[in-house]
Amino acid sequence: MFLSHVLQLDIMEKVANRRRLVVWVIMMINLSLFLSACSDGTPARKLLKHTDSSNTHVRLQLSDSLVVIDNELVEVTIQNPTGHLIGLKYKEMQNVLESRNHNHNKGYWDIVWDEDAYDKLETEHVDVITQTDDLVELSFTKKWNHGKTLPLNIQKRFIVRRGIPGVYMYGVFDREEDFPGAQMYQIRIAFKLKEDKFRFVAVSDMIQRIMPRSEDRDEHRSKTLDFKEAVVLTNPSNPSLKGEVDDKYQYSTENKDNKLHGWISDDDGVGFWIITPSNEFRTGGPHKQDLTSHVGPTALSMFVSTHYTGTEIDTFYKQGEAWKKVFGPVLIYLNSAPSNDDHRNILWNDAKRQLSDEIESWPYNFTGSEDFPHSEQRGQVNGQLLVQDRYMVRPLMQAKSAFVGLAAHGDAGSWQTEGKGYQFWTQTDNIGHFSIKNVRPGNYSFYAWVPGFIGDYKLDLNIIIHPGNKIELGTLIYDPPRNGPTLWEIGVPDRSAAEFFIPEPYPQFMNSITKDDTDKFRQYGLWDRYSDIYREGDLVYTVGTSNYSRDWFFAHVPRKTGNNTNRPTTWQIKYNLQDVNENGTYTLQLALAAASFAEVQVRFNDPNAVRPYFTTKRIGNDNAVARHGIHGLLPIKDRLHRMGVPTYGLCVNCNLYQETRDHLFFNCSMALNLKGKVLTTILKISWNAFIYYLWHERNQRIFRGRFRAVDAILKDVIDTVGIRLRDKAINKLDIINFNLCNA
Ligand SMILES: *[C@@H]1O[C@H](CO)[C@@H](O)[C@H](O)[C@H]1NC(C)=O
Ligand SMILES: *[C@@H]1O[C@H](CO)[C@@H](O)[C@H](O)[C@H]1NC(C)=O
Ligand SMILES: *[C@@H]1O[C@H](CO)[C@@H](O)[C@H](O)[C@H]1NC(C)=O
Ligand SMILES: *[C@@H]1O[C@H](CO)[C@@H](O)[C@H](O)[C@H]1NC(C)=O
Ligand SMILES: *[C@@H]1O[C@H](CO)[C@@H](O)[C@H](O)[C@H]1NC(C)=O
Ligand SMILES: *[C@@H]1O[C@H](CO)[C@@H](O)[C@H](O)[C@H]1NC(C)=O
């Protein structure tokens, strides 16, 4: 005797006028490349020895319109007093930046704020902070003038050191208490490199390629695909790129991996690199994704953005709250090698070596701003994280490779939407020990998540860091939300969709960016493959028979039905239970990686039931799927209220579901009244911003052997998960994003 339970999922999304998928299953790529690769003692070092100039003094020339800093290796020219970087002279290259561009369009900071207002942070004064033979530091400043401009005091800092072919850049921005409220939702530094020179991009060991030129994206040389950022090259200047897709989002990486990227001029054997030795000043935690380098040639140092998270990331600065933050320093690093067959490797490896040096010397001890605390002014937090999951094994387990971090106070998992403070993350070792080093003084919460376990950990204690102190937290125990033994599970709770089925890209939409399976998800149009693969009917997953690596499509998407129309799809999960306790509690946990203007509906038994047992109503507002993100972020209900978007969540059947401050798990309890018997089921849906998997549990002990006529009770239990999008909102976002990102 058995019961056949079925879960169904329904999803629909619109992307740029076209309906498209949306819930998604994501993968977190283990780009272990940087740290490990950095240790290669490359021969590059010898080849690249910076001549004998390490003995050369750093020199400064100041005039009314220009400031030039020179250390013999590099000559850095900054416009006075705007603080725009306008020249980087290196080796034989008079300027690695595009000299044909306006001065405000070569190397600049910018901020997008409020309703698409845009500010290039042009400053009004320059101060020489330090001038020694070893180092010159300049500060370009502007105080807010109480006008209609961006309410922000600005310091843009530049440092050139003896022996380093490059320039360190950082920003110290602050708002005084009486400044009017403002939303500053994109903060970055952008570099526009010499277009006829820099053709080869490198973002990771695997993602390196010859890039199209910007004119190759013009109308007569390319065809725009489903959204503006993606084009297929029809007549590129370099014929070998014909037929390739170009889309800057294909080069996005997670914060934790976004440490080094840049460009190579093959003619000159010169590399231009953005080196980011720390993530402390980035927002949204280690897994937030952002842009790196893309066609232009453009290289970005992204500090704050709504990419992959939407406006959920908290970037609203209230009046009455003073705020100050240091973004950076990052190093703009230049290197060179004889242009030959191997110069790309030599340059990339040397840049990795430099990255490793920069990480080694973090936090820098040569910065002049009192707002950037040096090592002795920082603190440390140590401890060990264990996991208690008595439904898995009785003893405590050591939380191996868990992510642990400090961030502003908030709910468990709130670091994913935290956008104004500093965050400090590290990973535990094999036995759960961690040491979070170089923490700036402040008042933080401690957060963690453990691969293999659902949910988020937060320590119920304020962590107060004073200069030089070391806090021993001792042993912490994470108790993941469980309600009983697992009946079945699809996927692994590791905030990654790597284990699910990622299809091959369409041959006509390839980008040769991906040399390797780990990056396959970056290809354009994978979401459309669902309609090809599931031509005859929607996905049906049979627990016990199906294999999620083959049978669970990585993104739950709508079906293309031609004519630019799409239909929601309903996925079914079928499973058998040997026996069922009518009084037992069943819990379904569902975690989503991302959603864009989507709705998740869950139905049991009857896929056509008018009312789902559970619906999220509309969720999600950044287009993580079309941006080839393997994850994005789901909204927190609090913020939805604030944004005036209808909120989701009440169980339409029972109304027992109540909102909680914990946005990760939503519980819905209901009574199934079948053949006079009552079974209480609790649906537990979690949107843990980065995970998408299903997890059903029940208390088997209670179930077992107590009831018989189970098939009469739970036959055809069906869940439906649906996602619906509003094209209006999506379109708006696309335009915003397009404007934001194409400046
Ligand atoms: C600064 O740090 C470097 C290594 O990162 C070290 O060699 C140097 O002695 C330090 N300088 C000072 C003044 O502490
Ligand atoms: C730390 O922050 C919490 C939450 O805002 C606050 O209650 C507490 O007083 C703060 N502690 C210190 C020492 O500032
Ligand atoms: C599931 O499929 C993958 C990929 O085909 C395979 O490597 C794995 O062994 C399969 N797992 C099981 C349990 O059959
Ligand atoms: C496409 O549009 C035509 C005309 O509106 C309609 O008759 C046809 O049914 C549509 N096809 C599909 C697959 O929706
Ligand atoms: C189930 O609940 C009913 C009604 O409350 C009760 O009479 C029955 O004894 C319960 N059965 C079990 C096995 O607990
Ligand atoms: C939802 O479930 C979580 C985890 O089991 C629990 O902590 C929380 O209290 C529940 N909330 C409600 C409103 O039932």
PDB file of N, CA, C and O and ligand atoms in Angstrom, residues 560-567, ligand 4:
ATOM      1  N   LYS A 560       7.942  28.244 -24.011  1.00  0.00           N
ATOM      2  CA  LYS A 560       7.759  29.102 -25.183  1.00  0.00           C
ATOM      3  C   LYS A 560       6.650  28.524 -26.026  1.00  0.00           C
ATOM      4  O   LYS A 560       6.692  27.360 -26.391  1.00  0.00           O
ATOM      5  N   THR A 561       5.688  29.343 -26.360  1.00  0.00           N
ATOM      6  CA  THR A 561       4.614  28.805 -27.186  1.00  0.00           C
ATOM      7  C   THR A 561       4.526  29.549 -28.508  1.00  0.00           C
ATOM      8  O   THR A 561       3.495  29.571 -29.151  1.00  0.00           O
ATOM      9  N   GLY A 562       5.611  30.183 -28.890  1.00  0.00           N
ATOM     10  CA  GLY A 562       5.608  30.892 -30.153  1.00  0.00           C
ATOM     11  C   GLY A 562       4.933  32.237 -30.021  1.00  0.00           C
ATOM     12  O   GLY A 562       4.399  32.570 -28.967  1.00  0.00           O
ATOM     13  N   ASN A 563       4.970  33.022 -31.095  1.00  0.00           N
ATOM     14  CA  ASN A 563       4.302  34.331 -31.087  1.00  0.00           C
ATOM     15  C   ASN A 563       4.718  35.189 -29.900  1.00  0.00           C
ATOM     16  O   ASN A 563       3.926  35.982 -29.420  1.00  0.00           O
ATOM     17  N   ASN A 564       5.917  34.984 -29.419  1.00  0.00           N
ATOM     18  CA  ASN A 564       6.340  35.755 -28.248  1.00  0.00           C
ATOM     19  C   ASN A 564       5.484  35.504 -27.020  1.00  0.00           C
ATOM     20  O   ASN A 564       5.335  36.377 -26.186  1.00  0.00           O
ATOM     21  N   THR A 565       4.901  34.363 -26.968  1.00  0.00           N
ATOM     22  CA  THR A 565       4.115  34.075 -25.772  1.00  0.00           C
ATOM     23  C   THR A 565       4.730  32.895 -25.030  1.00  0.00           C
ATOM     24  O   THR A 565       5.469  32.097 -25.597  1.00  0.00           O
ATOM     25  N   ASN A 566       4.440  32.871 -23.781  1.00  0.00           N
ATOM     26  CA  ASN A 566       4.929  31.782 -22.937  1.00  0.00           C
ATOM     27  C   ASN A 566       3.817  31.352 -22.010  1.00  0.00           C
ATOM     28  O   ASN A 566       2.932  32.134 -21.691  1.00  0.00           O
ATOM     29  N   ARG A 567       3.939  30.114 -21.581  1.00  0.00           N
ATOM     30  CA  ARG A 567       2.935  29.585 -20.671  1.00  0.00           C
ATOM     31  C   ARG A 567       3.632  29.112 -19.411  1.00  0.00           C
ATOM     32  O   ARG A 567       4.729  28.555 -19.494  1.00  0.00           O
TER      33      ARG A 567
HETATM   34  C1  LIG B   4      -0.003  32.934 -32.884  1.00  0.00           C
HETATM   35  O1  LIG B   4      -0.844  34.031 -33.219  1.00  0.00           O
HETATM   36  C2  LIG B   4      -1.914  33.707 -34.090  1.00  0.00           C
HETATM   37  C3  LIG B   4      -2.624  34.976 -34.440  1.00  0.00           C
HETATM   38  O2  LIG B   4      -2.809  35.787 -33.327  1.00  0.00           O
HETATM   39  C4  LIG B   4      -2.829  32.696 -33.406  1.00  0.00           C
HETATM   40  O3  LIG B   4      -3.873  32.348 -34.263  1.00  0.00           O
HETATM   41  C5  LIG B   4      -2.038  31.465 -33.050  1.00  0.00           C
HETATM   42  O4  LIG B   4      -2.832  30.567 -32.346  1.00  0.00           O
HETATM   43  C6  LIG B   4      -0.835  31.853 -32.205  1.00  0.00           C
HETATM   44  N1  LIG B   4      -0.019  30.678 -31.991  1.00  0.00           N
HETATM   45  C7  LIG B   4       0.301  30.278 -30.790  1.00  0.00           C
HETATM   46  C8  LIG B   4       1.165  29.066 -30.729  1.00  0.00           C
HETATM   47  O5  LIG B   4      -0.039  30.866 -29.780  1.00  0.00           O
END
